[in-house]
PDB file of C-alpha atoms and ligand atoms in Angstrom:
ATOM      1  CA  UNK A 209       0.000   0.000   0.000  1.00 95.00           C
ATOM      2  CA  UNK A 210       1.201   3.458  -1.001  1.00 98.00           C
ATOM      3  CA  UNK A 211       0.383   6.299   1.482  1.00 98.00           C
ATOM      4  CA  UNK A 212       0.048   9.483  -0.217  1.00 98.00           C
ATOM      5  CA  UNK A 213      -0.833  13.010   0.668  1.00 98.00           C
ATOM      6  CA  UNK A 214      -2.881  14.652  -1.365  1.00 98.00           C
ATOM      7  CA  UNK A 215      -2.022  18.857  -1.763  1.00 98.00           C
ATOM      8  CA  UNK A 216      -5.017  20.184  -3.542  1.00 98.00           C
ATOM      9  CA  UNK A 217      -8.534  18.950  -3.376  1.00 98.00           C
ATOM     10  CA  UNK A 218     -10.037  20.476  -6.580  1.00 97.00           C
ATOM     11  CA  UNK A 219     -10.867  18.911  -9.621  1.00 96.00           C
ATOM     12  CA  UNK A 220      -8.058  16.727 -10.116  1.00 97.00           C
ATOM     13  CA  UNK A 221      -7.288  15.695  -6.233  1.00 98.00           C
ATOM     14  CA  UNK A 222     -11.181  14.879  -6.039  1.00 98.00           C
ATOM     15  CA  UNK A 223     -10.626  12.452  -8.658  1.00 98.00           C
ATOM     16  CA  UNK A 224      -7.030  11.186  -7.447  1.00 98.00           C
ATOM     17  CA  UNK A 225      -8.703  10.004  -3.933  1.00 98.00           C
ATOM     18  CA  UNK A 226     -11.483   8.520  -5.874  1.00 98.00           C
ATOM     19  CA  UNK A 227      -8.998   6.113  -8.087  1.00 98.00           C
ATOM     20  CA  UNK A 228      -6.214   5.570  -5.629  1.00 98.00           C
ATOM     21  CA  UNK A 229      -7.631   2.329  -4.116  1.00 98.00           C
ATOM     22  CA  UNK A 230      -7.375   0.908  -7.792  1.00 98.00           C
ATOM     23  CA  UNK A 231      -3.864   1.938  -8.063  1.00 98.00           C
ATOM     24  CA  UNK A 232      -2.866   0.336  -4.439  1.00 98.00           C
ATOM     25  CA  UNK A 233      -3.042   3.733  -2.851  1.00 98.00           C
ATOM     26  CA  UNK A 234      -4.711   4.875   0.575  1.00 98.00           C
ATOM     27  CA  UNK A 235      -4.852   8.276   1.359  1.00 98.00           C
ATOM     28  CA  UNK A 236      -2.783   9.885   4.285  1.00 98.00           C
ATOM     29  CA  UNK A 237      -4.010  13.166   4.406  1.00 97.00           C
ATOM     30  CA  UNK A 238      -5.590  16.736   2.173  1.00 98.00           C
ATOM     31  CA  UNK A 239      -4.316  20.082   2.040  1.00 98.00           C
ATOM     32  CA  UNK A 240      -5.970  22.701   0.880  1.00 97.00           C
ATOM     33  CA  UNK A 241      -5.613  26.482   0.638  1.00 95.00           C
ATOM     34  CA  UNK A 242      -8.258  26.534   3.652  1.00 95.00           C
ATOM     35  CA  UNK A 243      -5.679  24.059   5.534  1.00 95.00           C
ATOM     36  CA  UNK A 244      -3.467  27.450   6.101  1.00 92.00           C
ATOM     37  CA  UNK A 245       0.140  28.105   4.826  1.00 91.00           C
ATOM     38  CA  UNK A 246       2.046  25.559   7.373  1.00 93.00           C
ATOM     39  CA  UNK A 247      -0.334  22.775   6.967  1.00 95.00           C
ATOM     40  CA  UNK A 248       2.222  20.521   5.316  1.00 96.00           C
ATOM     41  CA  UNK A 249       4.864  21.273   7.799  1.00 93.00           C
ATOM     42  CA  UNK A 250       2.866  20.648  10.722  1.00 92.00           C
ATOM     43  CA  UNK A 251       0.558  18.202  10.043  1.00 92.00           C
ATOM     44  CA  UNK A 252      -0.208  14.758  11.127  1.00 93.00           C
ATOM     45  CA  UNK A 253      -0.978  12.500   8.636  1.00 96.00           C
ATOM     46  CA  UNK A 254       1.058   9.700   9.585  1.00 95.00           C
ATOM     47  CA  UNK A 255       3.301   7.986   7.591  1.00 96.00           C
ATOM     48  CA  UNK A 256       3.382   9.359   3.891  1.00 98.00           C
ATOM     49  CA  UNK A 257       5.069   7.525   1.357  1.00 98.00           C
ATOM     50  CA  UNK A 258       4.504  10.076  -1.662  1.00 98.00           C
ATOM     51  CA  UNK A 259       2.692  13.453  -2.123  1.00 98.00           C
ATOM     52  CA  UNK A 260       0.666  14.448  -5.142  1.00 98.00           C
ATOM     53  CA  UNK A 261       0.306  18.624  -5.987  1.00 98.00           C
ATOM     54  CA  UNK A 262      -2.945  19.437  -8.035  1.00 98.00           C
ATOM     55  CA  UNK A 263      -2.840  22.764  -6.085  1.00 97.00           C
ATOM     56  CA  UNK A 264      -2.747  26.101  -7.992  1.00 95.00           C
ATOM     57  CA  UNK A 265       0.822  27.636  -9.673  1.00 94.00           C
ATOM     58  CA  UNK A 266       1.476  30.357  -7.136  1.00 95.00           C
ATOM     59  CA  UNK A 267       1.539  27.480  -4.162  1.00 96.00           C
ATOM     60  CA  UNK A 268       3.927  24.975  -5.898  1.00 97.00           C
ATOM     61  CA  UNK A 269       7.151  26.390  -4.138  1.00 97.00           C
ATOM     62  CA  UNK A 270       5.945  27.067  -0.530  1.00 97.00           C
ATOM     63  CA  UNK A 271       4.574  23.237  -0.987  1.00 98.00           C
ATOM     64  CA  UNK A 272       7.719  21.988  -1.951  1.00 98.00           C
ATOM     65  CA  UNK A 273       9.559  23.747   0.513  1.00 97.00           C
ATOM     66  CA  UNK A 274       7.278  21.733   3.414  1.00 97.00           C
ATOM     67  CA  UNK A 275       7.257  19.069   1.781  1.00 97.00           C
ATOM     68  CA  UNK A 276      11.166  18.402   1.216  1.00 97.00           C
ATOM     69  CA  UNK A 277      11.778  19.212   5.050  1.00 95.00           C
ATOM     70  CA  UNK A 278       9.552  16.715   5.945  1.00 95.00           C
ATOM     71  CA  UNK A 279      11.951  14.374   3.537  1.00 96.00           C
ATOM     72  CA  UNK A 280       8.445  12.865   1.574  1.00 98.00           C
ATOM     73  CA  UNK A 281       8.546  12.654  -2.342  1.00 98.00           C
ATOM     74  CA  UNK A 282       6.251  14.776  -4.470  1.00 98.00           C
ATOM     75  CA  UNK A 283       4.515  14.695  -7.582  1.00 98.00           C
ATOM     76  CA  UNK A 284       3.989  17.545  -9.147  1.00 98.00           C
ATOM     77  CA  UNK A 285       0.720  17.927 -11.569  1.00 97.00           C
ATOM     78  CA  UNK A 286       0.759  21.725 -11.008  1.00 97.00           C
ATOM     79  CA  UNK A 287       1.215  23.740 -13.700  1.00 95.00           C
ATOM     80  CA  UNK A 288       2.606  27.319 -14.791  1.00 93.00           C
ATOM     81  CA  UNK A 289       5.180  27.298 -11.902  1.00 95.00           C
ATOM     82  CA  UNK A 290       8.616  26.898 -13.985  1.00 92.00           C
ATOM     83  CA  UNK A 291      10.023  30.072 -12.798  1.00 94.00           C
ATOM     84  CA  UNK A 292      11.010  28.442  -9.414  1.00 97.00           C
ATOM     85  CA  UNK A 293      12.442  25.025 -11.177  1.00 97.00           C
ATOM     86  CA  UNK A 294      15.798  26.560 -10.435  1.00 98.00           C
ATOM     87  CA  UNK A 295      15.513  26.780  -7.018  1.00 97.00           C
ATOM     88  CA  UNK A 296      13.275  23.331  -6.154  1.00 98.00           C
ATOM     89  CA  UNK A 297      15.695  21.117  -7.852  1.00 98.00           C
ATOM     90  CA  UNK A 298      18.257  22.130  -5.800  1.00 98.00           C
ATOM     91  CA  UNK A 299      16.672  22.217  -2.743  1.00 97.00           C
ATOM     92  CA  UNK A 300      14.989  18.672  -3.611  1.00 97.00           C
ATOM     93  CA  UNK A 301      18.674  17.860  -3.987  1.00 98.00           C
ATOM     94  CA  UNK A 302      20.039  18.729  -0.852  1.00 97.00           C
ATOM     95  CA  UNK A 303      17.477  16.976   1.132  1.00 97.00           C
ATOM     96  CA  UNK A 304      17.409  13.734  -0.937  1.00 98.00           C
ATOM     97  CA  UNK A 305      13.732  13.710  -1.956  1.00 98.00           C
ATOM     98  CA  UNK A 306      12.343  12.419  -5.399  1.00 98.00           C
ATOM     99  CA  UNK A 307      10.431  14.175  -7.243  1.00 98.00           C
ATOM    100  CA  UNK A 308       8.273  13.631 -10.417  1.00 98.00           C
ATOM    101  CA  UNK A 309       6.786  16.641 -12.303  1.00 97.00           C
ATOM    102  CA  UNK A 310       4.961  16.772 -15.359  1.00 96.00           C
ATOM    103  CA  UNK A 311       2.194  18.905 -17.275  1.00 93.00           C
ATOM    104  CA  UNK A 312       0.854  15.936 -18.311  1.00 94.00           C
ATOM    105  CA  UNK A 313       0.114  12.623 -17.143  1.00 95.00           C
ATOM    106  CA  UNK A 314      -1.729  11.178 -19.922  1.00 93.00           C
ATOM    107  CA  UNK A 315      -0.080   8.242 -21.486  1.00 86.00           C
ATOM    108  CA  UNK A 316      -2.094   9.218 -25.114  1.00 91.00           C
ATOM    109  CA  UNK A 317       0.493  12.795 -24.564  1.00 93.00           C
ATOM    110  CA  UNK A 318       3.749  11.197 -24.400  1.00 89.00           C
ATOM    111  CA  UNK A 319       2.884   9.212 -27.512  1.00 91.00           C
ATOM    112  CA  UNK A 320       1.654  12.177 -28.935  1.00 96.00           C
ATOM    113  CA  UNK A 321       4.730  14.500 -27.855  1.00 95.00           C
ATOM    114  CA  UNK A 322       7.517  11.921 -29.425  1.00 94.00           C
ATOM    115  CA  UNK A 323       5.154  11.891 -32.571  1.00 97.00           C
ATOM    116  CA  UNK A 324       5.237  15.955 -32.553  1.00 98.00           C
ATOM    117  CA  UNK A 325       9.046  15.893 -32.091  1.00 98.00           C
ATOM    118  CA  UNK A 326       9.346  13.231 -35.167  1.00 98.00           C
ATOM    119  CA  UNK A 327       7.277  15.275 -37.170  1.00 98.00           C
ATOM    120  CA  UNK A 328       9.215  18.699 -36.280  1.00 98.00           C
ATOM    121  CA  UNK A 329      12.474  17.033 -37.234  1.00 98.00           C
ATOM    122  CA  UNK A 330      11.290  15.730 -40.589  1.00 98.00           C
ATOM    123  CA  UNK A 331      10.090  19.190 -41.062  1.00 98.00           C
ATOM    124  CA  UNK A 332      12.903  21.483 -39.564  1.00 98.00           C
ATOM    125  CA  UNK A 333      15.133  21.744 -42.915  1.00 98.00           C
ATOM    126  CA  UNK A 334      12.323  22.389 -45.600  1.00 97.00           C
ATOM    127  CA  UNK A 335      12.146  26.242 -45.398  1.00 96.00           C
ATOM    128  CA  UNK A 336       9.302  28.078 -45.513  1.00 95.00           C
ATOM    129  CA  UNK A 337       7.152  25.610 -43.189  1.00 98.00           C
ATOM    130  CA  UNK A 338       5.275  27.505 -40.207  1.00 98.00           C
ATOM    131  CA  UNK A 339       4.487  25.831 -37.188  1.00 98.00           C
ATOM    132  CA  UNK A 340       1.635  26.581 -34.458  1.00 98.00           C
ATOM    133  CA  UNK A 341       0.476  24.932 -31.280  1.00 98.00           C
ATOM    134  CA  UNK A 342      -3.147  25.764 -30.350  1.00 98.00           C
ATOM    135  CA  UNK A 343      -4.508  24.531 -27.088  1.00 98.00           C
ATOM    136  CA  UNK A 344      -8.185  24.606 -25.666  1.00 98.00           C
ATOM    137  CA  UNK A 345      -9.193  24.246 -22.119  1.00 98.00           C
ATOM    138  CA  UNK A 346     -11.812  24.688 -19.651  1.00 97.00           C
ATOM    139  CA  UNK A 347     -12.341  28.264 -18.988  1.00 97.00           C
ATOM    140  CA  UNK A 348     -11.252  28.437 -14.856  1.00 96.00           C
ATOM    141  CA  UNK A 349      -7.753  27.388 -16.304  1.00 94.00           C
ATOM    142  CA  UNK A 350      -5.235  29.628 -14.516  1.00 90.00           C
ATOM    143  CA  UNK A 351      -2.033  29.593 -16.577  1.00 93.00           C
ATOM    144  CA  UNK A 352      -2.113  30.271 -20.235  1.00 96.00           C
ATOM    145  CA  UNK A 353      -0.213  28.290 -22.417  1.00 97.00           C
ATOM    146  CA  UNK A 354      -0.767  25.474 -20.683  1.00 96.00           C
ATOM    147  CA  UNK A 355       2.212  23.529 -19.492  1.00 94.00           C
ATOM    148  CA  UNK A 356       1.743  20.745 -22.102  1.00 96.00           C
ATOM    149  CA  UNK A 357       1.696  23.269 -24.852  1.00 98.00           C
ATOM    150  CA  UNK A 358       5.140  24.887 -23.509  1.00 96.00           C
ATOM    151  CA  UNK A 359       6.664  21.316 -23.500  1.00 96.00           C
ATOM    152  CA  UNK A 360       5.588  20.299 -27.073  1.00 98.00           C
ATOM    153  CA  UNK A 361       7.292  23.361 -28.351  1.00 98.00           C
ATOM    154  CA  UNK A 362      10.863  22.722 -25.907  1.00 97.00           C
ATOM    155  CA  UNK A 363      10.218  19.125 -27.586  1.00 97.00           C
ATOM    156  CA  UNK A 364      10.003  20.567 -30.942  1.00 98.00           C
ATOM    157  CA  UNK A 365      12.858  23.217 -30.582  1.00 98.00           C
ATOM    158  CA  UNK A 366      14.983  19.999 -29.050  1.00 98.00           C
ATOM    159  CA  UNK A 367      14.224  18.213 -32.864  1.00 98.00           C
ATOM    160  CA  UNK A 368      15.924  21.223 -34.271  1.00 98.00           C
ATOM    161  CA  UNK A 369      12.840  23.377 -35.452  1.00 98.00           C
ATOM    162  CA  UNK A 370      14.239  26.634 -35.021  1.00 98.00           C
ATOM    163  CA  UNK A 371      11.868  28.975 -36.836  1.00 98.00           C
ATOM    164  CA  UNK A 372       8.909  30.659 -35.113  1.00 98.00           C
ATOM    165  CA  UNK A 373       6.565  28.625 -33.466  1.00 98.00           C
ATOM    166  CA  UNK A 374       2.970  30.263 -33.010  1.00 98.00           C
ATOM    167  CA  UNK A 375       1.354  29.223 -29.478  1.00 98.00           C
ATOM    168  CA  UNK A 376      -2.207  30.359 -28.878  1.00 98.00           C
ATOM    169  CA  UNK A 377      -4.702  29.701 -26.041  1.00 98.00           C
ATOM    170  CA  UNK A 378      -8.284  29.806 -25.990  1.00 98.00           C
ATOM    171  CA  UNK A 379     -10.350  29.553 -22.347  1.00 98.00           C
ATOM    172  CA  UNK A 380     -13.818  28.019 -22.450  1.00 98.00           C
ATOM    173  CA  UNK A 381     -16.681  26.136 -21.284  1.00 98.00           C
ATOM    174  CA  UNK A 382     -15.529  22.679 -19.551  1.00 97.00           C
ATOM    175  CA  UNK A 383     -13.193  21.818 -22.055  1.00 97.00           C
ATOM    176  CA  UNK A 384     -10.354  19.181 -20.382  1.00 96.00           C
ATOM    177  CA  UNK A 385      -7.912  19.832 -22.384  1.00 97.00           C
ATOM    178  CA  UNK A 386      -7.201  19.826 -26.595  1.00 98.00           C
ATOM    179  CA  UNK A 387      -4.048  20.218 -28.394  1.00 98.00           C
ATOM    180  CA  UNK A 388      -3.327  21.032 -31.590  1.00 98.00           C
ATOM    181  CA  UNK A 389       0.308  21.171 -33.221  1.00 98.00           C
ATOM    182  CA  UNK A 390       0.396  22.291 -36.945  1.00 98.00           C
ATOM    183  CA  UNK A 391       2.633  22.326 -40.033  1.00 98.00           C
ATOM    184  CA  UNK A 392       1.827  24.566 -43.048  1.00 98.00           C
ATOM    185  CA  UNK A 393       4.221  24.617 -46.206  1.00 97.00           C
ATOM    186  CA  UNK A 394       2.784  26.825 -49.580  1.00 96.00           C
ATOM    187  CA  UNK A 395       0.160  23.661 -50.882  1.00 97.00           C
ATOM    188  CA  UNK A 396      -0.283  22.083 -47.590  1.00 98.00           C
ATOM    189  CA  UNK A 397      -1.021  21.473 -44.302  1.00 98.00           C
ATOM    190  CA  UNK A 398      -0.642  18.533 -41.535  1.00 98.00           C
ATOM    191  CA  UNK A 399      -2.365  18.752 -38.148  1.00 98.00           C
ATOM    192  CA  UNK A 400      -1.932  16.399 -35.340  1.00 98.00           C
ATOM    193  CA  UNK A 401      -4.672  16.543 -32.717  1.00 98.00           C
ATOM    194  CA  UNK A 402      -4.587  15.208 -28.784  1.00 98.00           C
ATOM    195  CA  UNK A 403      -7.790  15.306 -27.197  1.00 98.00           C
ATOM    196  CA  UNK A 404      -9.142  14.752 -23.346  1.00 97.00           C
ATOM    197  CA  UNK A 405     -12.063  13.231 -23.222  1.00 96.00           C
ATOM    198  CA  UNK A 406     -12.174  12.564 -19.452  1.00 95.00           C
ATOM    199  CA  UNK A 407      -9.772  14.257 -16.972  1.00 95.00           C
ATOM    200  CA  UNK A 408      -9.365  10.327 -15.204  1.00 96.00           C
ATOM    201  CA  UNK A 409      -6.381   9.755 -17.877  1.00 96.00           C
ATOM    202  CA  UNK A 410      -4.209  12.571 -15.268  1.00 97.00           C
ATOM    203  CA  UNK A 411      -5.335  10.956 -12.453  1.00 98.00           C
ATOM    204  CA  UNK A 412      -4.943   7.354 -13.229  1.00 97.00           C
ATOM    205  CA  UNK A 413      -1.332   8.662 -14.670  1.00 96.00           C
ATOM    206  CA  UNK A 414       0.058  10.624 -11.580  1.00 98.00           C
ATOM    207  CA  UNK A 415      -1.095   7.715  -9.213  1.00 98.00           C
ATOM    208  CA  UNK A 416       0.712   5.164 -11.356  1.00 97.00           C
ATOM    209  CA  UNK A 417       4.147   7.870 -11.216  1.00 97.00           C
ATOM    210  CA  UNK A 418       3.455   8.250  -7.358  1.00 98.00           C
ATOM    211  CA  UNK A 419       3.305   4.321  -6.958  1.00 98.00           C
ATOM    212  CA  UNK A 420       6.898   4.654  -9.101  1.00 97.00           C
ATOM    213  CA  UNK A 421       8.509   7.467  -7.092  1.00 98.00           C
ATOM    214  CA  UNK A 422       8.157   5.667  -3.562  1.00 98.00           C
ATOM    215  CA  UNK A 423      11.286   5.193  -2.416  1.00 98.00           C
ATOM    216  CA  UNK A 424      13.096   6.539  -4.924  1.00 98.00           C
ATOM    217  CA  UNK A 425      15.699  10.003  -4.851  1.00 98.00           C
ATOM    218  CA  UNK A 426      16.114  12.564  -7.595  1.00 98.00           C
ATOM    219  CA  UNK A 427      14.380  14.764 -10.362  1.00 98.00           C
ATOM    220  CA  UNK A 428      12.340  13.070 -13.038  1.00 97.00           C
ATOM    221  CA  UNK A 429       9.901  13.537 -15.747  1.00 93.00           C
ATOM    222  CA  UNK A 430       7.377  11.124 -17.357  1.00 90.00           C
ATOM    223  CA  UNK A 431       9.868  10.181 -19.792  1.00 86.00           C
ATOM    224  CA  UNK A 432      11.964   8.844 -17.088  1.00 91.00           C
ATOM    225  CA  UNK A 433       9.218   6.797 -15.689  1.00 92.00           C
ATOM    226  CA  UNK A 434       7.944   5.448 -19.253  1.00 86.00           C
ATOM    227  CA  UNK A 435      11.922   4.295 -19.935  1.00 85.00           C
ATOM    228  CA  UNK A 436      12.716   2.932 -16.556  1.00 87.00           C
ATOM    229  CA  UNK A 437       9.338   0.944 -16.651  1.00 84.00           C
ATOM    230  CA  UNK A 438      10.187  -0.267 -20.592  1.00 83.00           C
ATOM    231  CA  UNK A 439      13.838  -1.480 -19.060  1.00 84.00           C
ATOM    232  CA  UNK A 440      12.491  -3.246 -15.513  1.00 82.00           C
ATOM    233  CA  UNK A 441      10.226  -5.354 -17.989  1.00 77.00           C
TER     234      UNK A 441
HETATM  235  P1  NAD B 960      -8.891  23.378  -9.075  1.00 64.87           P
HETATM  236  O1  NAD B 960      -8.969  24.862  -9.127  1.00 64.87           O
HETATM  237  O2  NAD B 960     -10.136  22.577  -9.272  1.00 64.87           O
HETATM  238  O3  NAD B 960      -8.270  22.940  -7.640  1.00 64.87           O
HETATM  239  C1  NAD B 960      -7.166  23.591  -7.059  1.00 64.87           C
HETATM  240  C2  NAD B 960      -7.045  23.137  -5.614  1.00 64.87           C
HETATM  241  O4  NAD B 960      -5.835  23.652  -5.088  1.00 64.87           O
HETATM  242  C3  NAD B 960      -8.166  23.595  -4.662  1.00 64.87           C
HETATM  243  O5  NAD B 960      -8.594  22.494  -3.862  1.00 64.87           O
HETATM  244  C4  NAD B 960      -7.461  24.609  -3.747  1.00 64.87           C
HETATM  245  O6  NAD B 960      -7.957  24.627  -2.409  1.00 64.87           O
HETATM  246  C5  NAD B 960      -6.070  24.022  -3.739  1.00 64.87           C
HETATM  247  N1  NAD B 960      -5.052  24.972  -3.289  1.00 64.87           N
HETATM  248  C6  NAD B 960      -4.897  26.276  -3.595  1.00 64.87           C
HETATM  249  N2  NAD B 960      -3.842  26.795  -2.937  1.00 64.87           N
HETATM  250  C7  NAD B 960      -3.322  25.770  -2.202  1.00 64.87           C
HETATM  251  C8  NAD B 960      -2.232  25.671  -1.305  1.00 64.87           C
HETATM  252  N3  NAD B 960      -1.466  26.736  -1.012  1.00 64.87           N
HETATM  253  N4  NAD B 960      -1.980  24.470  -0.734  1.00 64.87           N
HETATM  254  C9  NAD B 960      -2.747  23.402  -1.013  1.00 64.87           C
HETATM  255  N5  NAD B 960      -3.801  23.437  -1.840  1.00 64.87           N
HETATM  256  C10 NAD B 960      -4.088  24.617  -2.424  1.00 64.87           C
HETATM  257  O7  NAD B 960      -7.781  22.960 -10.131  1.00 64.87           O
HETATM  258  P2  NAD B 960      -7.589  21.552 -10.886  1.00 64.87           P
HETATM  259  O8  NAD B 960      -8.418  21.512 -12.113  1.00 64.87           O
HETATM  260  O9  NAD B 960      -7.696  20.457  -9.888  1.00 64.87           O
HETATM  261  O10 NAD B 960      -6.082  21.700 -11.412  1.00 64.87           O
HETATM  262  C11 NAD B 960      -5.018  21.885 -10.500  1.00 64.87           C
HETATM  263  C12 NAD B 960      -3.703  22.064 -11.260  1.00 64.87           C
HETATM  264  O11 NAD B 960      -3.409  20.878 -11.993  1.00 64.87           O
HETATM  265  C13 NAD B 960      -3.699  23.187 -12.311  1.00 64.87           C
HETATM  266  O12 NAD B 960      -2.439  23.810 -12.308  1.00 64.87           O
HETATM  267  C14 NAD B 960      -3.911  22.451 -13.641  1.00 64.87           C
HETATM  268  O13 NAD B 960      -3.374  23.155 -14.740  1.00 64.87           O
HETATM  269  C15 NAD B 960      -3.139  21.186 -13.356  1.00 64.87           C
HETATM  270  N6  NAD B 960      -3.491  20.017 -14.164  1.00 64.87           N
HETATM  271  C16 NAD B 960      -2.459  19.200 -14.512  1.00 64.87           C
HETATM  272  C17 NAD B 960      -2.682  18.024 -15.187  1.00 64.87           C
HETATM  273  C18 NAD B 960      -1.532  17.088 -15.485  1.00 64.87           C
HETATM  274  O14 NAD B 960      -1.732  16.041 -16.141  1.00 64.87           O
HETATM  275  N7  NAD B 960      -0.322  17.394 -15.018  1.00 64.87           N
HETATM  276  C19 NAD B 960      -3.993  17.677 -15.532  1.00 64.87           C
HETATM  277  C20 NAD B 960      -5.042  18.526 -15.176  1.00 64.87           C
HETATM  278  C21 NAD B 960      -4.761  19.689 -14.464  1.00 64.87           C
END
């Protein structure tokens, strides 16, 4: 049994304590804003084997912060809180915790992203091809572009795409979350499209990275999960 404490009970951490059982996971303890700014540092919620952020950007660091000096792993769902990377990998460092953060915990997106990047290097040295990343969400969505959107275009920079990439954002209704990468030479155009149907696909995927990161010490991404899995079977 995995104990986990869950930092954010919105959308997402709702649906995190619903699935955990099914992923082997009971849950320690909740924090939210209401919980007050120490509530991770001194609460008592047991032993906790791994804790999962869906909390809001502007909280990420003070979490982190508790949550590496009480020595307990973290995954991080969070998005729009780059700016203090820097600072929570080294800290995460000197106190030995793991941590696993990622924009995106669908499976469906990391097929998708290495399917952007192949597509980006194939069309990096034809000149004149434009590129765009369009993204739709729900409109209570606090950081625009969305995290996932920001890492398709690192991914597709990283395949050597070096011209321009157009990123837009539009904020609506309930939607869970589409992307939408595009190609457009003189004649034609390619689009490749990544839909949410059902938010579950995060949940389901940040319980099966919190069952992976218990126990273990460092910095990783989904990537690092996926490939580790791939080479323990
Ligand atoms: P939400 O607004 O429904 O819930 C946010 C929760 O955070 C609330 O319960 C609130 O009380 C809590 N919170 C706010 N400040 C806090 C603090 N200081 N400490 C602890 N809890 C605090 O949001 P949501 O839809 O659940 O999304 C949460 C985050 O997850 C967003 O950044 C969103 O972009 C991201 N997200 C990531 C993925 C992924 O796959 N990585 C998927 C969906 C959403």
């Amino acid at each position: 049994m995995v104990r986990i404490l869950l930092v954010g009970h919105g959308r997402m951490g709702q649906l995190v304590e619903r699935l955990a059982p099914a992923h082997g996971c009971e849950v320690a303890g909740v924090v939210t804003r209401r919980s007050g700014s120490d509530a991770i540092a001194s609460g008592d919620f047991g032993h906790v084997d791994v804790a999962i952020d869906f909390s809001l950007p502007d909280a990420v660091a003070a979490n982190v912060r508790q949550l590496s000096r009480r020595k307990t792993n973290v995954v991080i769902g969070t998005t729009g809180w780059q700016r203090d990377e820097a600072a929570l990998r080294d800290l995460a460092a000197r106190d030995g915790i793991g941590v696993l953060a990622s924009a995106n915990f669908s499976i469906g997106m990391a097929v998708f992203r290495a399917a952007v990047q192949e597509t980006a290097r194939r069309f990096a040295p034809i000149a004149g091809v434009g590129a765009w990343i369009h993204e739709s969400h729900h409109a209570t969505k606090k950081d625009a572009p969305s995290g996932t959107a920001l890492m398709l275009k690192v991914a597709m920079e990283q395949a050597g795409y070096s011209r321009e990439i157009n990123v837009a954002s539009t904020r609506a209704g309930s939607i869970p979350g589409t992307h939408e990468v595009g190609f457009d030479a003189a004649a034609e155009t390619m689009t490749l499209v990544h839909e949410v149907r059902d938010r579950s696909v995060f949940a389901h995927g940040a319980l099966q990275a919190a069952v992976w990161l218990k126990g273990r010490c460092g910095w990783f991404s989904m990537e690092n999960m996926v490939e580790n899995l791939k080479s323990e079977n």
